[in-house]
């Protein structure tokens, strides 16, 4: 399983036997495309954090655990899709987001995310890739149900200077 890499550019194709990507593994790499294997079950916190060139993500069917902010700071991310066979997460109606199916929780979004009406909560940092501050926020999102917001309903912006 992958634990940490640095200075990777371009397209990354992970081997078919990978089951887990540890938190921060590809953080700050210049990945433009990542191919996640069907064997993958776990994506750690901030696994692809600040991969500013990453454009698309496809979550395979066997991923059953996605920890916090896996794609935070991926400012070029325009497409997120989840396998229709995944039992734990979905990207219903091509919403360009990762949704935890059983509790209707938005896990990660991107520039082109359209939030489904049935979303009940938002995971911390789910909105970090939304550069456009005028993105539509569903009425259900408030300080009690959305960890990804600070006061005044502004999108939380991380400090990537460390």
PDB file of N, CA and C in Angstrom, residues 17-114:
ATOM      1  N   UNK A  17      -3.072  -4.175  -7.242  1.00  0.00           N
ATOM      2  CA  UNK A  17      -3.141  -4.806  -5.917  1.00  0.00           C
ATOM      3  C   UNK A  17      -3.194  -3.798  -4.769  1.00  0.00           C
ATOM      4  N   UNK A  18      -3.269  -2.522  -5.040  1.00  0.00           N
ATOM      5  CA  UNK A  18      -3.294  -1.493  -3.986  1.00  0.00           C
ATOM      6  C   UNK A  18      -4.661  -1.480  -3.319  1.00  0.00           C
ATOM      7  N   UNK A  19      -4.666  -1.577  -1.973  1.00  0.00           N
ATOM      8  CA  UNK A  19      -5.918  -1.548  -1.221  1.00  0.00           C
ATOM      9  C   UNK A  19      -6.109  -0.257  -0.446  1.00  0.00           C
ATOM     10  N   UNK A  20      -5.009   0.458  -0.163  1.00  0.00           N
ATOM     11  CA  UNK A  20      -5.103   1.644   0.665  1.00  0.00           C
ATOM     12  C   UNK A  20      -4.099   2.710   0.223  1.00  0.00           C
ATOM     13  N   UNK A  21      -4.544   3.956   0.284  1.00  0.00           N
ATOM     14  CA  UNK A  21      -3.658   5.098   0.056  1.00  0.00           C
ATOM     15  C   UNK A  21      -3.655   5.884   1.358  1.00  0.00           C
ATOM     16  N   UNK A  22      -2.513   5.949   2.006  1.00  0.00           N
ATOM     17  CA  UNK A  22      -2.406   6.610   3.310  1.00  0.00           C
ATOM     18  C   UNK A  22      -2.599   8.116   3.182  1.00  0.00           C
ATOM     19  N   UNK A  23      -2.960   8.732   4.279  1.00  0.00           N
ATOM     20  CA  UNK A  23      -3.148  10.176   4.310  1.00  0.00           C
ATOM     21  C   UNK A  23      -1.900  10.913   3.857  1.00  0.00           C
ATOM     22  N   UNK A  24      -2.085  11.913   3.007  1.00  0.00           N
ATOM     23  CA  UNK A  24      -0.989  12.757   2.538  1.00  0.00           C
ATOM     24  C   UNK A  24      -0.066  12.118   1.521  1.00  0.00           C
ATOM     25  N   UNK A  25      -0.363  10.912   1.061  1.00  0.00           N
ATOM     26  CA  UNK A  25       0.544  10.184   0.175  1.00  0.00           C
ATOM     27  C   UNK A  25       0.984  10.990  -1.038  1.00  0.00           C
ATOM     28  N   UNK A  26       0.056  11.566  -1.766  1.00  0.00           N
ATOM     29  CA  UNK A  26       0.390  12.303  -2.979  1.00  0.00           C
ATOM     30  C   UNK A  26       0.285  13.818  -2.800  1.00  0.00           C
ATOM     31  N   UNK A  27       0.161  14.279  -1.568  1.00  0.00           N
ATOM     32  CA  UNK A  27      -0.013  15.713  -1.306  1.00  0.00           C
ATOM     33  C   UNK A  27       1.116  16.520  -1.943  1.00  0.00           C
ATOM     34  N   UNK A  28       0.719  17.604  -2.572  1.00  0.00           N
ATOM     35  CA  UNK A  28       1.627  18.577  -3.190  1.00  0.00           C
ATOM     36  C   UNK A  28       2.345  18.051  -4.433  1.00  0.00           C
ATOM     37  N   UNK A  29       1.915  16.930  -4.979  1.00  0.00           N
ATOM     38  CA  UNK A  29       2.506  16.436  -6.225  1.00  0.00           C
ATOM     39  C   UNK A  29       1.847  17.143  -7.409  1.00  0.00           C
ATOM     40  N   UNK A  30       2.497  17.116  -8.545  1.00  0.00           N
ATOM     41  CA  UNK A  30       1.967  17.745  -9.754  1.00  0.00           C
ATOM     42  C   UNK A  30       1.277  16.727 -10.640  1.00  0.00           C
ATOM     43  N   UNK A  31       0.406  15.946 -10.042  1.00  0.00           N
ATOM     44  CA  UNK A  31      -0.345  14.918 -10.767  1.00  0.00           C
ATOM     45  C   UNK A  31      -1.426  15.599 -11.604  1.00  0.00           C
ATOM     46  N   UNK A  32      -1.546  15.190 -12.850  1.00  0.00           N
ATOM     47  CA  UNK A  32      -2.618  15.710 -13.701  1.00  0.00           C
ATOM     48  C   UNK A  32      -3.767  14.714 -13.792  1.00  0.00           C
ATOM     49  N   UNK A  33      -3.441  13.424 -13.598  1.00  0.00           N
ATOM     50  CA  UNK A  33      -4.441  12.370 -13.724  1.00  0.00           C
ATOM     51  C   UNK A  33      -4.024  11.214 -12.822  1.00  0.00           C
ATOM     52  N   UNK A  34      -4.997  10.629 -12.121  1.00  0.00           N
ATOM     53  CA  UNK A  34      -4.722   9.481 -11.255  1.00  0.00           C
ATOM     54  C   UNK A  34      -5.678   8.351 -11.621  1.00  0.00           C
ATOM     55  N   UNK A  35      -5.141   7.166 -11.804  1.00  0.00           N
ATOM     56  CA  UNK A  35      -5.962   5.989 -12.091  1.00  0.00           C
ATOM     57  C   UNK A  35      -5.956   5.111 -10.850  1.00  0.00           C
ATOM     58  N   UNK A  36      -7.092   5.067 -10.169  1.00  0.00           N
ATOM     59  CA  UNK A  36      -7.222   4.281  -8.954  1.00  0.00           C
ATOM     60  C   UNK A  36      -7.699   2.880  -9.316  1.00  0.00           C
ATOM     61  N   UNK A  37      -7.058   1.847  -8.768  1.00  0.00           N
ATOM     62  CA  UNK A  37      -7.429   0.472  -9.126  1.00  0.00           C
ATOM     63  C   UNK A  37      -8.736   0.021  -8.466  1.00  0.00           C
ATOM     64  N   UNK A  38      -9.389  -0.949  -9.070  1.00  0.00           N
ATOM     65  CA  UNK A  38     -10.627  -1.502  -8.517  1.00  0.00           C
ATOM     66  C   UNK A  38     -10.403  -2.142  -7.155  1.00  0.00           C
ATOM     67  N   UNK A  39      -9.178  -2.527  -6.857  1.00  0.00           N
ATOM     68  CA  UNK A  39      -8.862  -3.151  -5.571  1.00  0.00           C
ATOM     69  C   UNK A  39      -8.853  -2.146  -4.410  1.00  0.00           C
ATOM     70  N   UNK A  40      -8.831  -0.863  -4.707  1.00  0.00           N
ATOM     71  CA  UNK A  40      -8.718   0.175  -3.677  1.00  0.00           C
ATOM     72  C   UNK A  40      -9.939   0.187  -2.758  1.00  0.00           C
ATOM     73  N   UNK A  41      -9.686   0.197  -1.431  1.00  0.00           N
ATOM     74  CA  UNK A  41     -10.754   0.217  -0.432  1.00  0.00           C
ATOM     75  C   UNK A  41     -10.720   1.447   0.456  1.00  0.00           C
ATOM     76  N   UNK A  42      -9.580   2.112   0.566  1.00  0.00           N
ATOM     77  CA  UNK A  42      -9.408   3.198   1.524  1.00  0.00           C
ATOM     78  C   UNK A  42      -8.588   4.340   0.920  1.00  0.00           C
ATOM     79  N   UNK A  43      -9.078   5.569   1.113  1.00  0.00           N
ATOM     80  CA  UNK A  43      -8.338   6.768   0.718  1.00  0.00           C
ATOM     81  C   UNK A  43      -8.173   7.604   1.978  1.00  0.00           C
ATOM     82  N   UNK A  44      -6.934   7.843   2.375  1.00  0.00           N
ATOM     83  CA  UNK A  44      -6.644   8.544   3.612  1.00  0.00           C
ATOM     84  C   UNK A  44      -6.832  10.049   3.522  1.00  0.00           C
ATOM     85  N   UNK A  45      -6.833  10.667   4.688  1.00  0.00           N
ATOM     86  CA  UNK A  45      -7.008  12.112   4.811  1.00  0.00           C
ATOM     87  C   UNK A  45      -5.936  12.847   4.018  1.00  0.00           C
ATOM     88  N   UNK A  46      -6.388  13.806   3.230  1.00  0.00           N
ATOM     89  CA  UNK A  46      -5.499  14.669   2.452  1.00  0.00           C
ATOM     90  C   UNK A  46      -4.600  13.876   1.503  1.00  0.00           C
ATOM     91  N   UNK A  47      -5.037  12.698   1.079  1.00  0.00           N
ATOM     92  CA  UNK A  47      -4.228  11.813   0.236  1.00  0.00           C
ATOM     93  C   UNK A  47      -3.720  12.493  -1.034  1.00  0.00           C
ATOM     94  N   UNK A  48      -4.554  13.344  -1.616  1.00  0.00           N
ATOM     95  CA  UNK A  48      -4.175  14.061  -2.829  1.00  0.00           C
ATOM     96  C   UNK A  48      -4.200  15.575  -2.598  1.00  0.00           C
ATOM     97  N   UNK A  49      -4.086  15.971  -1.358  1.00  0.00           N
ATOM     98  CA  UNK A  49      -4.186  17.382  -1.002  1.00  0.00           C
ATOM     99  C   UNK A  49      -3.208  18.259  -1.766  1.00  0.00           C
ATOM    100  N   UNK A  50      -3.706  19.383  -2.246  1.00  0.00           N
ATOM    101  CA  UNK A  50      -2.910  20.399  -2.950  1.00  0.00           C
ATOM    102  C   UNK A  50      -2.246  19.873  -4.219  1.00  0.00           C
ATOM    103  N   UNK A  51      -2.850  18.872  -4.842  1.00  0.00           N
ATOM    104  CA  UNK A  51      -2.402  18.450  -6.177  1.00  0.00           C
ATOM    105  C   UNK A  51      -3.075  19.409  -7.153  1.00  0.00           C
ATOM    106  N   UNK A  52      -2.497  20.557  -7.305  1.00  0.00           N
ATOM    107  CA  UNK A  52      -3.126  21.674  -8.003  1.00  0.00           C
ATOM    108  C   UNK A  52      -3.369  21.443  -9.491  1.00  0.00           C
ATOM    109  N   UNK A  53      -2.762  20.419 -10.079  1.00  0.00           N
ATOM    110  CA  UNK A  53      -2.944  20.126 -11.507  1.00  0.00           C
ATOM    111  C   UNK A  53      -3.933  18.992 -11.764  1.00  0.00           C
ATOM    112  N   UNK A  54      -4.388  18.323 -10.706  1.00  0.00           N
ATOM    113  CA  UNK A  54      -5.309  17.196 -10.852  1.00  0.00           C
ATOM    114  C   UNK A  54      -6.650  17.687 -11.388  1.00  0.00           C
ATOM    115  N   UNK A  55      -7.120  17.083 -12.483  1.00  0.00           N
ATOM    116  CA  UNK A  55      -8.330  17.559 -13.156  1.00  0.00           C
ATOM    117  C   UNK A  55      -9.550  16.667 -12.956  1.00  0.00           C
ATOM    118  N   UNK A  56      -9.327  15.356 -12.870  1.00  0.00           N
ATOM    119  CA  UNK A  56     -10.444  14.415 -12.759  1.00  0.00           C
ATOM    120  C   UNK A  56     -10.139  13.327 -11.736  1.00  0.00           C
ATOM    121  N   UNK A  57     -11.200  12.838 -11.090  1.00  0.00           N
ATOM    122  CA  UNK A  57     -11.067  11.737 -10.141  1.00  0.00           C
ATOM    123  C   UNK A  57     -12.229  10.771 -10.363  1.00  0.00           C
ATOM    124  N   UNK A  58     -11.907   9.489 -10.403  1.00  0.00           N
ATOM    125  CA  UNK A  58     -12.928   8.441 -10.486  1.00  0.00           C
ATOM    126  C   UNK A  58     -12.718   7.498  -9.308  1.00  0.00           C
ATOM    127  N   UNK A  59     -13.730   7.366  -8.468  1.00  0.00           N
ATOM    128  CA  UNK A  59     -13.669   6.509  -7.284  1.00  0.00           C
ATOM    129  C   UNK A  59     -14.210   5.126  -7.650  1.00  0.00           C
ATOM    130  N   UNK A  60     -13.372   4.087  -7.550  1.00  0.00           N
ATOM    131  CA  UNK A  60     -13.799   2.733  -7.930  1.00  0.00           C
ATOM    132  C   UNK A  60     -14.846   2.139  -6.980  1.00  0.00           C
ATOM    133  N   UNK A  61     -15.409   1.021  -7.391  1.00  0.00           N
ATOM    134  CA  UNK A  61     -16.524   0.412  -6.679  1.00  0.00           C
ATOM    135  C   UNK A  61     -16.204  -0.128  -5.294  1.00  0.00           C
ATOM    136  N   UNK A  62     -14.970  -0.488  -4.999  1.00  0.00           N
ATOM    137  CA  UNK A  62     -14.649  -1.107  -3.716  1.00  0.00           C
ATOM    138  C   UNK A  62     -14.188  -0.130  -2.641  1.00  0.00           C
ATOM    139  N   UNK A  63     -14.121   1.151  -2.948  1.00  0.00           N
ATOM    140  CA  UNK A  63     -13.718   2.134  -1.940  1.00  0.00           C
ATOM    141  C   UNK A  63     -14.835   2.256  -0.917  1.00  0.00           C
ATOM    142  N   UNK A  64     -14.513   1.892   0.343  1.00  0.00           N
ATOM    143  CA  UNK A  64     -15.531   1.932   1.388  1.00  0.00           C
ATOM    144  C   UNK A  64     -15.199   2.902   2.508  1.00  0.00           C
ATOM    145  N   UNK A  65     -14.006   3.505   2.461  1.00  0.00           N
ATOM    146  CA  UNK A  65     -13.653   4.504   3.468  1.00  0.00           C
ATOM    147  C   UNK A  65     -12.846   5.619   2.810  1.00  0.00           C
ATOM    148  N   UNK A  66     -13.367   6.839   2.948  1.00  0.00           N
ATOM    149  CA  UNK A  66     -12.670   8.030   2.469  1.00  0.00           C
ATOM    150  C   UNK A  66     -12.556   8.963   3.662  1.00  0.00           C
ATOM    151  N   UNK A  67     -11.328   9.224   4.066  1.00  0.00           N
ATOM    152  CA  UNK A  67     -11.107  10.099   5.218  1.00  0.00           C
ATOM    153  C   UNK A  67     -11.129  11.563   4.775  1.00  0.00           C
ATOM    154  N   UNK A  68     -11.119  12.469   5.738  1.00  0.00           N
ATOM    155  CA  UNK A  68     -11.306  13.900   5.512  1.00  0.00           C
ATOM    156  C   UNK A  68     -10.407  14.547   4.477  1.00  0.00           C
ATOM    157  N   UNK A  69     -10.994  15.436   3.713  1.00  0.00           N
ATOM    158  CA  UNK A  69     -10.316  16.321   2.764  1.00  0.00           C
ATOM    159  C   UNK A  69      -9.360  15.606   1.813  1.00  0.00           C
ATOM    160  N   UNK A  70      -9.779  14.526   1.161  1.00  0.00           N
ATOM    161  CA  UNK A  70      -8.845  13.786   0.310  1.00  0.00           C
ATOM    162  C   UNK A  70      -8.349  14.582  -0.896  1.00  0.00           C
ATOM    163  N   UNK A  71      -9.162  15.543  -1.359  1.00  0.00           N
ATOM    164  CA  UNK A  71      -8.794  16.322  -2.538  1.00  0.00           C
ATOM    165  C   UNK A  71      -8.763  17.822  -2.254  1.00  0.00           C
ATOM    166  N   UNK A  72      -8.576  18.192  -1.000  1.00  0.00           N
ATOM    167  CA  UNK A  72      -8.538  19.611  -0.627  1.00  0.00           C
ATOM    168  C   UNK A  72      -7.378  20.306  -1.331  1.00  0.00           C
ATOM    169  N   UNK A  73      -7.657  21.471  -1.869  1.00  0.00           N
ATOM    170  CA  UNK A  73      -6.615  22.250  -2.531  1.00  0.00           C
ATOM    171  C   UNK A  73      -6.313  21.803  -3.946  1.00  0.00           C
ATOM    172  N   UNK A  74      -7.114  20.896  -4.495  1.00  0.00           N
ATOM    173  CA  UNK A  74      -6.952  20.473  -5.894  1.00  0.00           C
ATOM    174  C   UNK A  74      -7.760  21.449  -6.750  1.00  0.00           C
ATOM    175  N   UNK A  75      -7.223  22.619  -6.940  1.00  0.00           N
ATOM    176  CA  UNK A  75      -7.967  23.727  -7.541  1.00  0.00           C
ATOM    177  C   UNK A  75      -8.321  23.554  -9.014  1.00  0.00           C
ATOM    178  N   UNK A  76      -7.679  22.617  -9.711  1.00  0.00           N
ATOM    179  CA  UNK A  76      -8.004  22.368 -11.119  1.00  0.00           C
ATOM    180  C   UNK A  76      -9.039  21.265 -11.294  1.00  0.00           C
ATOM    181  N   UNK A  77      -9.463  20.666 -10.194  1.00  0.00           N
ATOM    182  CA  UNK A  77     -10.405  19.551 -10.251  1.00  0.00           C
ATOM    183  C   UNK A  77     -11.746  20.028 -10.814  1.00  0.00           C
ATOM    184  N   UNK A  78     -12.151  19.432 -11.939  1.00  0.00           N
ATOM    185  CA  UNK A  78     -13.411  19.805 -12.584  1.00  0.00           C
ATOM    186  C   UNK A  78     -14.381  18.640 -12.708  1.00  0.00           C
ATOM    187  N   UNK A  79     -13.904  17.423 -12.472  1.00  0.00           N
ATOM    188  CA  UNK A  79     -14.779  16.256 -12.631  1.00  0.00           C
ATOM    189  C   UNK A  79     -14.497  15.256 -11.523  1.00  0.00           C
ATOM    190  N   UNK A  80     -15.568  14.863 -10.824  1.00  0.00           N
ATOM    191  CA  UNK A  80     -15.509  13.810  -9.819  1.00  0.00           C
ATOM    192  C   UNK A  80     -16.628  12.829 -10.129  1.00  0.00           C
ATOM    193  N   UNK A  81     -16.270  11.553 -10.208  1.00  0.00           N
ATOM    194  CA  UNK A  81     -17.270  10.520 -10.461  1.00  0.00           C
ATOM    195  C   UNK A  81     -16.990   9.332  -9.542  1.00  0.00           C
ATOM    196  N   UNK A  82     -18.054   8.635  -9.173  1.00  0.00           N
ATOM    197  CA  UNK A  82     -17.967   7.442  -8.342  1.00  0.00           C
ATOM    198  C   UNK A  82     -18.606   6.297  -9.123  1.00  0.00           C
ATOM    199  N   UNK A  83     -17.987   5.142  -9.067  1.00  0.00           N
ATOM    200  CA  UNK A  83     -18.535   3.967  -9.734  1.00  0.00           C
ATOM    201  C   UNK A  83     -19.990   3.747  -9.319  1.00  0.00           C
ATOM    202  N   UNK A  84     -20.833   3.435 -10.280  1.00  0.00           N
ATOM    203  CA  UNK A  84     -22.242   3.160  -9.994  1.00  0.00           C
ATOM    204  C   UNK A  84     -22.402   1.910  -9.128  1.00  0.00           C
ATOM    205  N   UNK A  85     -21.373   1.055  -9.088  1.00  0.00           N
ATOM    206  CA  UNK A  85     -21.420  -0.160  -8.283  1.00  0.00           C
ATOM    207  C   UNK A  85     -20.929   0.049  -6.847  1.00  0.00           C
ATOM    208  N   UNK A  86     -20.458   1.231  -6.520  1.00  0.00           N
ATOM    209  CA  UNK A  86     -19.964   1.492  -5.156  1.00  0.00           C
ATOM    210  C   UNK A  86     -21.157   1.549  -4.201  1.00  0.00           C
ATOM    211  N   UNK A  87     -21.104   0.768  -3.115  1.00  0.00           N
ATOM    212  CA  UNK A  87     -22.207   0.703  -2.151  1.00  0.00           C
ATOM    213  C   UNK A  87     -22.119   1.773  -1.065  1.00  0.00           C
ATOM    214  N   UNK A  88     -20.961   2.389  -0.901  1.00  0.00           N
ATOM    215  CA  UNK A  88     -20.738   3.317   0.207  1.00  0.00           C
ATOM    216  C   UNK A  88     -20.768   4.788  -0.220  1.00  0.00           C
ATOM    217  N   UNK A  89     -20.378   5.061  -1.453  1.00  0.00           N
ATOM    218  CA  UNK A  89     -20.315   6.436  -1.960  1.00  0.00           C
ATOM    219  C   UNK A  89     -20.975   6.511  -3.320  1.00  0.00           C
ATOM    220  N   UNK A  90     -21.414   7.710  -3.685  1.00  0.00           N
ATOM    221  CA  UNK A  90     -21.993   7.893  -5.006  1.00  0.00           C
ATOM    222  C   UNK A  90     -21.736   9.306  -5.519  1.00  0.00           C
ATOM    223  N   UNK A  91     -22.058   9.468  -6.770  1.00  0.00           N
ATOM    224  CA  UNK A  91     -21.980  10.769  -7.428  1.00  0.00           C
ATOM    225  C   UNK A  91     -23.294  10.927  -8.210  1.00  0.00           C
ATOM    226  N   UNK A  92     -24.379  10.848  -7.466  1.00  0.00           N
ATOM    227  CA  UNK A  92     -25.718  10.779  -8.048  1.00  0.00           C
ATOM    228  C   UNK A  92     -25.991  11.884  -9.076  1.00  0.00           C
ATOM    229  N   UNK A  93     -26.694  11.462 -10.105  1.00  0.00           N
ATOM    230  CA  UNK A  93     -27.100  12.384 -11.178  1.00  0.00           C
ATOM    231  C   UNK A  93     -25.926  13.211 -11.705  1.00  0.00           C
ATOM    232  N   UNK A  94     -24.751  12.582 -11.785  1.00  0.00           N
ATOM    233  CA  UNK A  94     -23.545  13.251 -12.304  1.00  0.00           C
ATOM    234  C   UNK A  94     -23.298  14.599 -11.640  1.00  0.00           C
ATOM    235  N   UNK A  95     -23.387  14.626 -10.318  1.00  0.00           N
ATOM    236  CA  UNK A  95     -23.272  15.889  -9.572  1.00  0.00           C
ATOM    237  C   UNK A  95     -21.836  16.386  -9.417  1.00  0.00           C
ATOM    238  N   UNK A  96     -20.857  15.595  -9.867  1.00  0.00           N
ATOM    239  CA  UNK A  96     -19.448  15.985  -9.736  1.00  0.00           C
ATOM    240  C   UNK A  96     -19.040  16.165  -8.284  1.00  0.00           C
ATOM    241  N   UNK A  97     -19.415  15.210  -7.457  1.00  0.00           N
ATOM    242  CA  UNK A  97     -19.067  15.237  -6.041  1.00  0.00           C
ATOM    243  C   UNK A  97     -19.024  13.809  -5.522  1.00  0.00           C
ATOM    244  N   UNK A  98     -18.417  13.648  -4.347  1.00  0.00           N
ATOM    245  CA  UNK A  98     -18.439  12.362  -3.653  1.00  0.00           C
ATOM    246  C   UNK A  98     -19.422  12.507  -2.501  1.00  0.00           C
ATOM    247  N   UNK A  99     -20.417  11.624  -2.469  1.00  0.00           N
ATOM    248  CA  UNK A  99     -21.453  11.664  -1.440  1.00  0.00           C
ATOM    249  C   UNK A  99     -21.434  10.345  -0.692  1.00  0.00           C
ATOM    250  N   UNK A 100     -21.422  10.420   0.641  1.00  0.00           N
ATOM    251  CA  UNK A 100     -21.542   9.213   1.454  1.00  0.00           C
ATOM    252  C   UNK A 100     -23.008   8.809   1.402  1.00  0.00           C
ATOM    253  N   UNK A 101     -23.277   7.707   0.748  1.00  0.00           N
ATOM    254  CA  UNK A 101     -24.629   7.306   0.387  1.00  0.00           C
ATOM    255  C   UNK A 101     -25.577   7.139   1.571  1.00  0.00           C
ATOM    256  N   UNK A 102     -25.148   6.441   2.622  1.00  0.00           N
ATOM    257  CA  UNK A 102     -26.070   6.106   3.709  1.00  0.00           C
ATOM    258  C   UNK A 102     -26.543   7.308   4.517  1.00  0.00           C
ATOM    259  N   UNK A 103     -25.770   8.389   4.549  1.00  0.00           N
ATOM    260  CA  UNK A 103     -26.176   9.559   5.352  1.00  0.00           C
ATOM    261  C   UNK A 103     -26.290  10.842   4.521  1.00  0.00           C
ATOM    262  N   UNK A 104     -26.253  10.716   3.199  1.00  0.00           N
ATOM    263  CA  UNK A 104     -26.386  11.876   2.306  1.00  0.00           C
ATOM    264  C   UNK A 104     -25.444  13.014   2.697  1.00  0.00           C
ATOM    265  N   UNK A 105     -24.176  12.656   2.895  1.00  0.00           N
ATOM    266  CA  UNK A 105     -23.166  13.636   3.314  1.00  0.00           C
ATOM    267  C   UNK A 105     -22.210  13.920   2.162  1.00  0.00           C
ATOM    268  N   UNK A 106     -22.059  15.179   1.813  1.00  0.00           N
ATOM    269  CA  UNK A 106     -21.124  15.583   0.773  1.00  0.00           C
ATOM    270  C   UNK A 106     -19.707  15.477   1.326  1.00  0.00           C
ATOM    271  N   UNK A 107     -18.869  14.670   0.680  1.00  0.00           N
ATOM    272  CA  UNK A 107     -17.503  14.411   1.135  1.00  0.00           C
ATOM    273  C   UNK A 107     -16.507  15.317   0.415  1.00  0.00           C
ATOM    274  N   UNK A 108     -16.678  15.486  -0.887  1.00  0.00           N
ATOM    275  CA  UNK A 108     -15.760  16.318  -1.678  1.00  0.00           C
ATOM    276  C   UNK A 108     -16.489  16.863  -2.894  1.00  0.00           C
ATOM    277  N   UNK A 109     -16.165  18.096  -3.237  1.00  0.00           N
ATOM    278  CA  UNK A 109     -16.735  18.728  -4.418  1.00  0.00           C
ATOM    279  C   UNK A 109     -15.628  19.323  -5.276  1.00  0.00           C
ATOM    280  N   UNK A 110     -16.039  19.883  -6.412  1.00  0.00           N
ATOM    281  CA  UNK A 110     -15.089  20.518  -7.311  1.00  0.00           C
ATOM    282  C   UNK A 110     -15.760  21.734  -7.951  1.00  0.00           C
ATOM    283  N   UNK A 111     -15.077  22.346  -8.895  1.00  0.00           N
ATOM    284  CA  UNK A 111     -15.594  23.549  -9.544  1.00  0.00           C
ATOM    285  C   UNK A 111     -16.981  23.344 -10.157  1.00  0.00           C
ATOM    286  N   UNK A 112     -17.243  22.144 -10.663  1.00  0.00           N
ATOM    287  CA  UNK A 112     -18.493  21.890 -11.384  1.00  0.00           C
ATOM    288  C   UNK A 112     -19.525  21.107 -10.574  1.00  0.00           C
ATOM    289  N   UNK A 113     -19.358  21.054  -9.275  1.00  0.00           N
ATOM    290  CA  UNK A 113     -20.305  20.320  -8.430  1.00  0.00           C
ATOM    291  C   UNK A 113     -21.671  21.000  -8.413  1.00  0.00           C
ATOM    292  N   UNK A 114     -22.697  20.177  -8.540  1.00  0.00           N
ATOM    293  CA  UNK A 114     -24.075  20.620  -8.355  1.00  0.00           C
ATOM    294  C   UNK A 114     -24.583  19.834  -7.147  1.00  0.00           C
TER     295      UNK A 114
END
